PDB file of C-alpha atoms in Angstrom:
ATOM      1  CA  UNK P  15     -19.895   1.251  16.465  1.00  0.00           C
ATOM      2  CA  UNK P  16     -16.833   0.341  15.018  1.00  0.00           C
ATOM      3  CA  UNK P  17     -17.467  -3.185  15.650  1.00  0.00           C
ATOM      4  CA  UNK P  18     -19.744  -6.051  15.748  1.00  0.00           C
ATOM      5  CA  UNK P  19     -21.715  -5.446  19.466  1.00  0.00           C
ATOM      6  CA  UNK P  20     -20.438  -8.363  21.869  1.00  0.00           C
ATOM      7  CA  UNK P  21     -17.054  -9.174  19.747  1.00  0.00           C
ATOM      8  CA  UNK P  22     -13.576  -7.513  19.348  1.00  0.00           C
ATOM      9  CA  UNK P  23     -13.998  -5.926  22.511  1.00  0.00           C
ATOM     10  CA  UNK P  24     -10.361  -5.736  22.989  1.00  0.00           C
ATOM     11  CA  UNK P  25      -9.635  -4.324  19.566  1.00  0.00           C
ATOM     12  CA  UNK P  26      -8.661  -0.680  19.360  1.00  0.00           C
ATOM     13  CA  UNK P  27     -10.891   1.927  17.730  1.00  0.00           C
ATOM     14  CA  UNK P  28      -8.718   2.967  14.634  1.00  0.00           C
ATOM     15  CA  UNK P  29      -9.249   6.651  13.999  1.00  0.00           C
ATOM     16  CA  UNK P  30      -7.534   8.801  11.104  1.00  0.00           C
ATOM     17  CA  UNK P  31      -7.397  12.397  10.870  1.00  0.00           C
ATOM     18  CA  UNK P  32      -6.665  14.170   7.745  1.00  0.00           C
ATOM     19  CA  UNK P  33      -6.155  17.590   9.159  1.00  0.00           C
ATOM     20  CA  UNK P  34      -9.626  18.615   8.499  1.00  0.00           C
ATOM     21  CA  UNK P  35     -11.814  15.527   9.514  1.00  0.00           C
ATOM     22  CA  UNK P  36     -11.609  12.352  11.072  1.00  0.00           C
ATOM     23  CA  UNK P  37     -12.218   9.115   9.963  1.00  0.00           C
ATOM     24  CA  UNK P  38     -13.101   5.305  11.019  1.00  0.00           C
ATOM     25  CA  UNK P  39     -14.119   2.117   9.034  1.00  0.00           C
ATOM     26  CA  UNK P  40     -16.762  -0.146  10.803  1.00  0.00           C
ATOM     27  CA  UNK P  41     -17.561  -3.595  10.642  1.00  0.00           C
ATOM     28  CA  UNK P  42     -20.805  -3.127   8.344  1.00  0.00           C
ATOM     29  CA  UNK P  43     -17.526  -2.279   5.050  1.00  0.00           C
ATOM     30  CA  UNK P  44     -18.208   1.994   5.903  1.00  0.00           C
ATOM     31  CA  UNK P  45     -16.026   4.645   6.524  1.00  0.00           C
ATOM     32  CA  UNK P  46     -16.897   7.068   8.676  1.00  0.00           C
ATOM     33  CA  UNK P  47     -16.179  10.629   8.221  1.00  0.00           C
ATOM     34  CA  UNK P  48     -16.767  12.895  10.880  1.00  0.00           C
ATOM     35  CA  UNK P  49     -15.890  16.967  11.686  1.00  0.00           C
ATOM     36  CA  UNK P  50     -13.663  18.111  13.950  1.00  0.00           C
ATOM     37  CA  UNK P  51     -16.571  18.704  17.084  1.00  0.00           C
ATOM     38  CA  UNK P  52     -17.425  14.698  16.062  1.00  0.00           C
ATOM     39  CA  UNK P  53     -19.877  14.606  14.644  1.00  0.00           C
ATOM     40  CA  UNK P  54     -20.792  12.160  12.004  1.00  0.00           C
ATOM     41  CA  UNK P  55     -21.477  14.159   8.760  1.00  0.00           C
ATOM     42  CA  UNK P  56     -20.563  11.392   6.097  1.00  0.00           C
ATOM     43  CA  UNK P  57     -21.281   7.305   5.891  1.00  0.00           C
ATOM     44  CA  UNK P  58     -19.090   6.056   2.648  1.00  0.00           C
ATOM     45  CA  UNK P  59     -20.495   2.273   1.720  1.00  0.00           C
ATOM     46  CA  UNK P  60     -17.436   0.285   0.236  1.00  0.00           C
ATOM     47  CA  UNK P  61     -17.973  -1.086  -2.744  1.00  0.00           C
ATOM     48  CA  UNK P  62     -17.183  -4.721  -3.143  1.00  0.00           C
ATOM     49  CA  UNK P  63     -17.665  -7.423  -5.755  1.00  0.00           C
ATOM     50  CA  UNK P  64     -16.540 -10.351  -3.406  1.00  0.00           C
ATOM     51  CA  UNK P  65     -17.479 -11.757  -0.209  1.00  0.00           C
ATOM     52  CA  UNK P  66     -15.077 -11.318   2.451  1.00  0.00           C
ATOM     53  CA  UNK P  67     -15.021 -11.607   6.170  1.00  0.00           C
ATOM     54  CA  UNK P  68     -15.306  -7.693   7.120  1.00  0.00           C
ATOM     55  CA  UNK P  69     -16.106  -7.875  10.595  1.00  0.00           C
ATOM     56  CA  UNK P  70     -12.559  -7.037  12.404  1.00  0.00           C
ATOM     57  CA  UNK P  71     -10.731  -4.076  10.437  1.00  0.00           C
ATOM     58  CA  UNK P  72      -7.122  -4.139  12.563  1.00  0.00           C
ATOM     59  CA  UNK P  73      -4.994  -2.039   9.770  1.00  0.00           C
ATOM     60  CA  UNK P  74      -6.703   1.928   9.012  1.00  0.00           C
ATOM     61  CA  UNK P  75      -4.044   4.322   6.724  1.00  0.00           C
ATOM     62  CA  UNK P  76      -4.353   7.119   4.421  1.00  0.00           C
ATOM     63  CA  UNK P  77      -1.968   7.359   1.560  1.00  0.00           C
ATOM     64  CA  UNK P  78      -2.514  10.173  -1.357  1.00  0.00           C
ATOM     65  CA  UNK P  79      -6.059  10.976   0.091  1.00  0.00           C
ATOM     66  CA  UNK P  80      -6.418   7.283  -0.078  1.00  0.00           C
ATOM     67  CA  UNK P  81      -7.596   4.606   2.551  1.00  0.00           C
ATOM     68  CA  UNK P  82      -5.600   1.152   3.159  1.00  0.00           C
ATOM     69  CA  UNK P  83      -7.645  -1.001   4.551  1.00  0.00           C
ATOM     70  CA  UNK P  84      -6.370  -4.361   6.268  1.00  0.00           C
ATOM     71  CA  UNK P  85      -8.842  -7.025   8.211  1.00  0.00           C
ATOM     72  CA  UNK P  86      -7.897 -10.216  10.677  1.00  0.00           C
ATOM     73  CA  UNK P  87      -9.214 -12.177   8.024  1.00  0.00           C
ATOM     74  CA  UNK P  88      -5.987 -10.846   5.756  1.00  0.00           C
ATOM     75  CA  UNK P  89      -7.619  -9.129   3.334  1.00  0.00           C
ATOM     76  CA  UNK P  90      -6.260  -5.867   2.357  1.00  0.00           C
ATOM     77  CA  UNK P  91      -7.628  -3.304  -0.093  1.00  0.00           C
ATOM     78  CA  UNK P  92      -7.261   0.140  -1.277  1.00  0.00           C
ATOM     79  CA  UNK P  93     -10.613   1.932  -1.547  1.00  0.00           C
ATOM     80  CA  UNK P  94     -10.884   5.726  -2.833  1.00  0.00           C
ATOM     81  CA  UNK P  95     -12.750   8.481  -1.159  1.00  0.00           C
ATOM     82  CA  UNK P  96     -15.969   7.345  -3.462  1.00  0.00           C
ATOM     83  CA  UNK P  97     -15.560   3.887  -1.688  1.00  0.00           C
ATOM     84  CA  UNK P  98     -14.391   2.282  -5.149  1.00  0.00           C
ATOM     85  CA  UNK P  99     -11.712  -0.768  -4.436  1.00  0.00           C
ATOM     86  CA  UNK P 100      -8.844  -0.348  -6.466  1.00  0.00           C
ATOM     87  CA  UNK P 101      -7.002  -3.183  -5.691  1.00  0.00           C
ATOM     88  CA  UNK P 102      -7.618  -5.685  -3.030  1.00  0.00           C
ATOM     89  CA  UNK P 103      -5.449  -8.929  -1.632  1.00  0.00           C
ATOM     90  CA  UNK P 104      -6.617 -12.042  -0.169  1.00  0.00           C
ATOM     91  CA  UNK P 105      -4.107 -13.643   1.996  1.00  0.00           C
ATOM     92  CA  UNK P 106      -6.155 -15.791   3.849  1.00  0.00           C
ATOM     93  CA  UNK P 107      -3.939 -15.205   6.852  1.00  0.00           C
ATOM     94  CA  UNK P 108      -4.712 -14.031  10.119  1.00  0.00           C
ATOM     95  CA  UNK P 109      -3.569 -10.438  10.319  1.00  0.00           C
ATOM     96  CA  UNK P 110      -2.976  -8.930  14.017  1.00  0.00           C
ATOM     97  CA  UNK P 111      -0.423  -6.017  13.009  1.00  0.00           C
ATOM     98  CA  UNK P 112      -1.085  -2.943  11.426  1.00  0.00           C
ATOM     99  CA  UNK P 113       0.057  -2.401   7.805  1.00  0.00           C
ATOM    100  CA  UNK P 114       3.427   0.318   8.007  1.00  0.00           C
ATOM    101  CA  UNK P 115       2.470   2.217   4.860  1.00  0.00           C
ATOM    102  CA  UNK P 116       5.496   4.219   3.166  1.00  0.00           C
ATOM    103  CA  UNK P 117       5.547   5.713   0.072  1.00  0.00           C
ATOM    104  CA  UNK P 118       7.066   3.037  -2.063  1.00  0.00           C
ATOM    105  CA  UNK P 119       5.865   0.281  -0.046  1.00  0.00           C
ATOM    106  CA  UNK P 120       3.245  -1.116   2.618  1.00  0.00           C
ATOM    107  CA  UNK P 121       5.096  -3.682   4.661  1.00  0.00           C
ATOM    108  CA  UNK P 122       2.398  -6.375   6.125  1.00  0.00           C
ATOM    109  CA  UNK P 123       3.460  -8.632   8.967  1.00  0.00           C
ATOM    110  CA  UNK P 124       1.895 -12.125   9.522  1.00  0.00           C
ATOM    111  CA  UNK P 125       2.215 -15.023  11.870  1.00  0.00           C
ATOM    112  CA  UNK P 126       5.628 -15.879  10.412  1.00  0.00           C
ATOM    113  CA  UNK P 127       5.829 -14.046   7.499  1.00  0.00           C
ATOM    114  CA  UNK P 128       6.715 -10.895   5.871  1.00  0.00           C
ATOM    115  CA  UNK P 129       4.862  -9.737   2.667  1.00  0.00           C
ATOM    116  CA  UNK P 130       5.877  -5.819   0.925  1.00  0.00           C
ATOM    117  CA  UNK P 131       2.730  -4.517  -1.488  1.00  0.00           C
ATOM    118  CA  UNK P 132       2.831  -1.463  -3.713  1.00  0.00           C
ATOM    119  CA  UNK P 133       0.607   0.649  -2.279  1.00  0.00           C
ATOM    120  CA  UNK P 134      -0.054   2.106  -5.807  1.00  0.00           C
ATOM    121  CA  UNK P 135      -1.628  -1.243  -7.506  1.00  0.00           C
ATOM    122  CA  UNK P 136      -1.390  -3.966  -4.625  1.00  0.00           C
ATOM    123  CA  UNK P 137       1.671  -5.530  -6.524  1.00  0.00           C
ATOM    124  CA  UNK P 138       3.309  -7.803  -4.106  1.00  0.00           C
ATOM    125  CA  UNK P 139       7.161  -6.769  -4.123  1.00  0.00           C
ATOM    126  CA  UNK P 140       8.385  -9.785  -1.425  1.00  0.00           C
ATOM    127  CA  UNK P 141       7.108 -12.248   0.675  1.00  0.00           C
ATOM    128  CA  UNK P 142       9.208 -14.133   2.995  1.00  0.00           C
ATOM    129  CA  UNK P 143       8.752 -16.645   5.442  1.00  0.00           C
ATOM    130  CA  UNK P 144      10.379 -17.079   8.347  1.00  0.00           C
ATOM    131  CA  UNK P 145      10.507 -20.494  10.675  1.00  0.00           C
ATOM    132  CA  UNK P 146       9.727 -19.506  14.514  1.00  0.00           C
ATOM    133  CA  UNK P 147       7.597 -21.734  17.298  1.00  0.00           C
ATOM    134  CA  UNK P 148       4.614 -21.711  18.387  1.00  0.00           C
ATOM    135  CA  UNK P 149       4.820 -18.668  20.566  1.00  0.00           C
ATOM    136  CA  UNK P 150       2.267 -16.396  18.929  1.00  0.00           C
ATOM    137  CA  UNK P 151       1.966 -12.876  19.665  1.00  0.00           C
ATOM    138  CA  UNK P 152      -1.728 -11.960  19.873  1.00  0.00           C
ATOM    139  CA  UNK P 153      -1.654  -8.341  19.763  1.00  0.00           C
ATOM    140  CA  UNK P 154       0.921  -8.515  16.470  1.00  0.00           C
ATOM    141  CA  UNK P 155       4.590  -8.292  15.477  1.00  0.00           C
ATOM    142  CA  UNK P 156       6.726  -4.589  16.325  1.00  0.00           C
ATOM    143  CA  UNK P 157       8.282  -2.922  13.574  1.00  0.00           C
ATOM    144  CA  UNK P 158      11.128  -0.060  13.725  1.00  0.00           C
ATOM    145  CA  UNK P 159      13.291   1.039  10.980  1.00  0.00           C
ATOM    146  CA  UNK P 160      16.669   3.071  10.717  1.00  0.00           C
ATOM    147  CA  UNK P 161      17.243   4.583   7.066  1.00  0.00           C
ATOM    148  CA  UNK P 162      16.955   1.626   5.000  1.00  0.00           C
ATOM    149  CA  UNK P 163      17.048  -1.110   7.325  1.00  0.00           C
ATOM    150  CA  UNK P 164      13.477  -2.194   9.028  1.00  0.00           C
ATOM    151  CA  UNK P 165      14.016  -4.202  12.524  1.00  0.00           C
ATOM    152  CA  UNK P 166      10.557  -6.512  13.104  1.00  0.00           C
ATOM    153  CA  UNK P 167       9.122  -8.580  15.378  1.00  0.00           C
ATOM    154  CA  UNK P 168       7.156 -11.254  14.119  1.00  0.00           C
ATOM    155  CA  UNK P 169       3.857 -12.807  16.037  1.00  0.00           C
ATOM    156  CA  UNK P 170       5.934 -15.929  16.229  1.00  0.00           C
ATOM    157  CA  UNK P 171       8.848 -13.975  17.965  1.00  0.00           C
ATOM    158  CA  UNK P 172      11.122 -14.171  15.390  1.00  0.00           C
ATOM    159  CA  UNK P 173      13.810 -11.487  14.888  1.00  0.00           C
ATOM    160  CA  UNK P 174      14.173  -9.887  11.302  1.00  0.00           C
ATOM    161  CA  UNK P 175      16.220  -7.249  10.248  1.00  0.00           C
ATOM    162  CA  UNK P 176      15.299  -6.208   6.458  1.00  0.00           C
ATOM    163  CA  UNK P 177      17.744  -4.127   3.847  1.00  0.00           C
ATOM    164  CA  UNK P 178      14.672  -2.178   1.588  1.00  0.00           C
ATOM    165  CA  UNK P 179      16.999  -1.201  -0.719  1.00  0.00           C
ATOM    166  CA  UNK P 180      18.053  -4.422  -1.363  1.00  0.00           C
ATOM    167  CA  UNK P 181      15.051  -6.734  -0.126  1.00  0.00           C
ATOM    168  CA  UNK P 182      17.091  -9.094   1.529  1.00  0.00           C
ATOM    169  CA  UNK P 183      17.922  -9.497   5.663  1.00  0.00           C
ATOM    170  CA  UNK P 184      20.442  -7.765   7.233  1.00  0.00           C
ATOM    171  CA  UNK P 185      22.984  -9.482   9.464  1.00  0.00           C
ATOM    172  CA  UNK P 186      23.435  -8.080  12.881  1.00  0.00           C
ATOM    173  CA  UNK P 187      24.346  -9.065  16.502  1.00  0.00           C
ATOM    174  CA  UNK P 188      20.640  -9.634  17.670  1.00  0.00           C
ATOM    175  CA  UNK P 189      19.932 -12.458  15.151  1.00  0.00           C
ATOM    176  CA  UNK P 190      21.536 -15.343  17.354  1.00  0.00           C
ATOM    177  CA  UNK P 191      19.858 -13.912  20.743  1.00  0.00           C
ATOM    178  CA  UNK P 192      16.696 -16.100  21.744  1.00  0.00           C
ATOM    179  CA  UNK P 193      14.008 -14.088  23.249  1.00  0.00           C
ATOM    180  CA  UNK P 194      11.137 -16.648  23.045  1.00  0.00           C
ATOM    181  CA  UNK P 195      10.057 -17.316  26.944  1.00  0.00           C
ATOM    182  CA  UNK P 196       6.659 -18.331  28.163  1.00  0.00           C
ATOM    183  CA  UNK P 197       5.618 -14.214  29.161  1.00  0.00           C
ATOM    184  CA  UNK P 198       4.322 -14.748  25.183  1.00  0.00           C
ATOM    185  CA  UNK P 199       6.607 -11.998  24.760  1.00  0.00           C
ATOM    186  CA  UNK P 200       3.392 -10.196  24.932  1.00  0.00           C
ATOM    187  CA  UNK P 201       4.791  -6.545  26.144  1.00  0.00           C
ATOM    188  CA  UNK P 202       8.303  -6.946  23.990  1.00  0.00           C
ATOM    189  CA  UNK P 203       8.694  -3.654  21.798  1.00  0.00           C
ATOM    190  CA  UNK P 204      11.335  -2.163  19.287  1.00  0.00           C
ATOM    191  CA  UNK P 205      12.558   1.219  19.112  1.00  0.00           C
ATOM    192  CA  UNK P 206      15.376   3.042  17.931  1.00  0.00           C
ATOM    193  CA  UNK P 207      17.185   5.461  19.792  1.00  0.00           C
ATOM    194  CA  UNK P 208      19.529   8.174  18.018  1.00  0.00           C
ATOM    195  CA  UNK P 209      21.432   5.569  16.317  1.00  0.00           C
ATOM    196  CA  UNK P 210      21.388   3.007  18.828  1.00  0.00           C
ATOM    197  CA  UNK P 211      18.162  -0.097  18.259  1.00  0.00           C
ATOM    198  CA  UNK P 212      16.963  -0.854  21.754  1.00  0.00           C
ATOM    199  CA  UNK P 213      15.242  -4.359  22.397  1.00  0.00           C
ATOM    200  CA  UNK P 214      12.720  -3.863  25.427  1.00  0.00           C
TER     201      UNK P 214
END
């Protein structure tokens, strides 16, 4: 029941676990809180004072006994374990990756754009834009990081390497390579490997 019956069908079930329970968000604004045999033992009703369109959840994090919550539509939101909203963003964007949450940042990945939030009030720390074609990734842009330096893949296939120390790109080889090609770059991935960033 995680989604709308008859849509998303392709969409992953997002399921947290805390240590204790798990957890899911549905398309009817719930989380889901279930033990550890599964079965359902708590339905927590978001509280909203907007109208937003609620029906795809793609992004599902914890952070400080906390739930980030990010939808297709772009909207992102922080809602406590009483289902209070402490902070929500509307991007108006269509949002296919899930949100990387760190401790001083959550780093959200668009079509062609890059946008860093405080996860503590929403506060948006950078947003950057980056010119690719029309090659779109439907399943979302890769991210990978090494210390300070975060390697993505955006939805349009662009290449970005990002210094978080310093919020600005990082120059390496890889930047002049062209890997757009019309596979959709569909199955492309990231990693890093020891010290070495492998492009697959």
């Amino acid at each position: 029941d995680n989604y709308i019956k008859n849509k998303f069908e392709s969409d992953k079930l997002i399921i947290l676990f805390d240590g204790n329970h798990y957890f899911s968000v549905n398309s009817n604004l719930q989380i889901l809180k279930f033990d550890q045999d599964g079965k359902k033992i708590e339905e927590l009703k978001i509280t909203l004072d907007e109208s937003i369109d609620y029906e795809n959840p793609i992004s599902f994090s914890i952070f400080n006994d906390k739930f980030i919550i990010g939808y297709k539509s772009g909207y992102i939101m922080k809602v406590n374990r009483q289902g209070i909203v402490e902070w929500s963003k509307n991007f108006n964007e269509i949002l296919n990756t899930p949100i990387k949450v760190d401790i001083e940042y959550l780093t959200i990945l668009f079509d062609d754009k890059i946008v860093l939030l405080s996860p503590i009030n929403g506060e948006k720390l950078l947003e950057k834009k980056y010119e690719g074609n029309n090659i779109v990734q439907s399943t979302g842009g890769k991210i990978s990081e090494y210390f300070n330096i975060n390697y993505f893949i955006l939805p349009n296939s662009k290449f970005v390497a990002l210094d978080t120390f310093l919020f600005q790109e990082h120059l390496i080889n890889f930047d002049n390579l062209e890997f757009q090609n019309s596979l959709n770059n569909l199955n492309d991935t990231i990693y890093i490997y020891k010290n070495i960033l492998v492009y697959l």
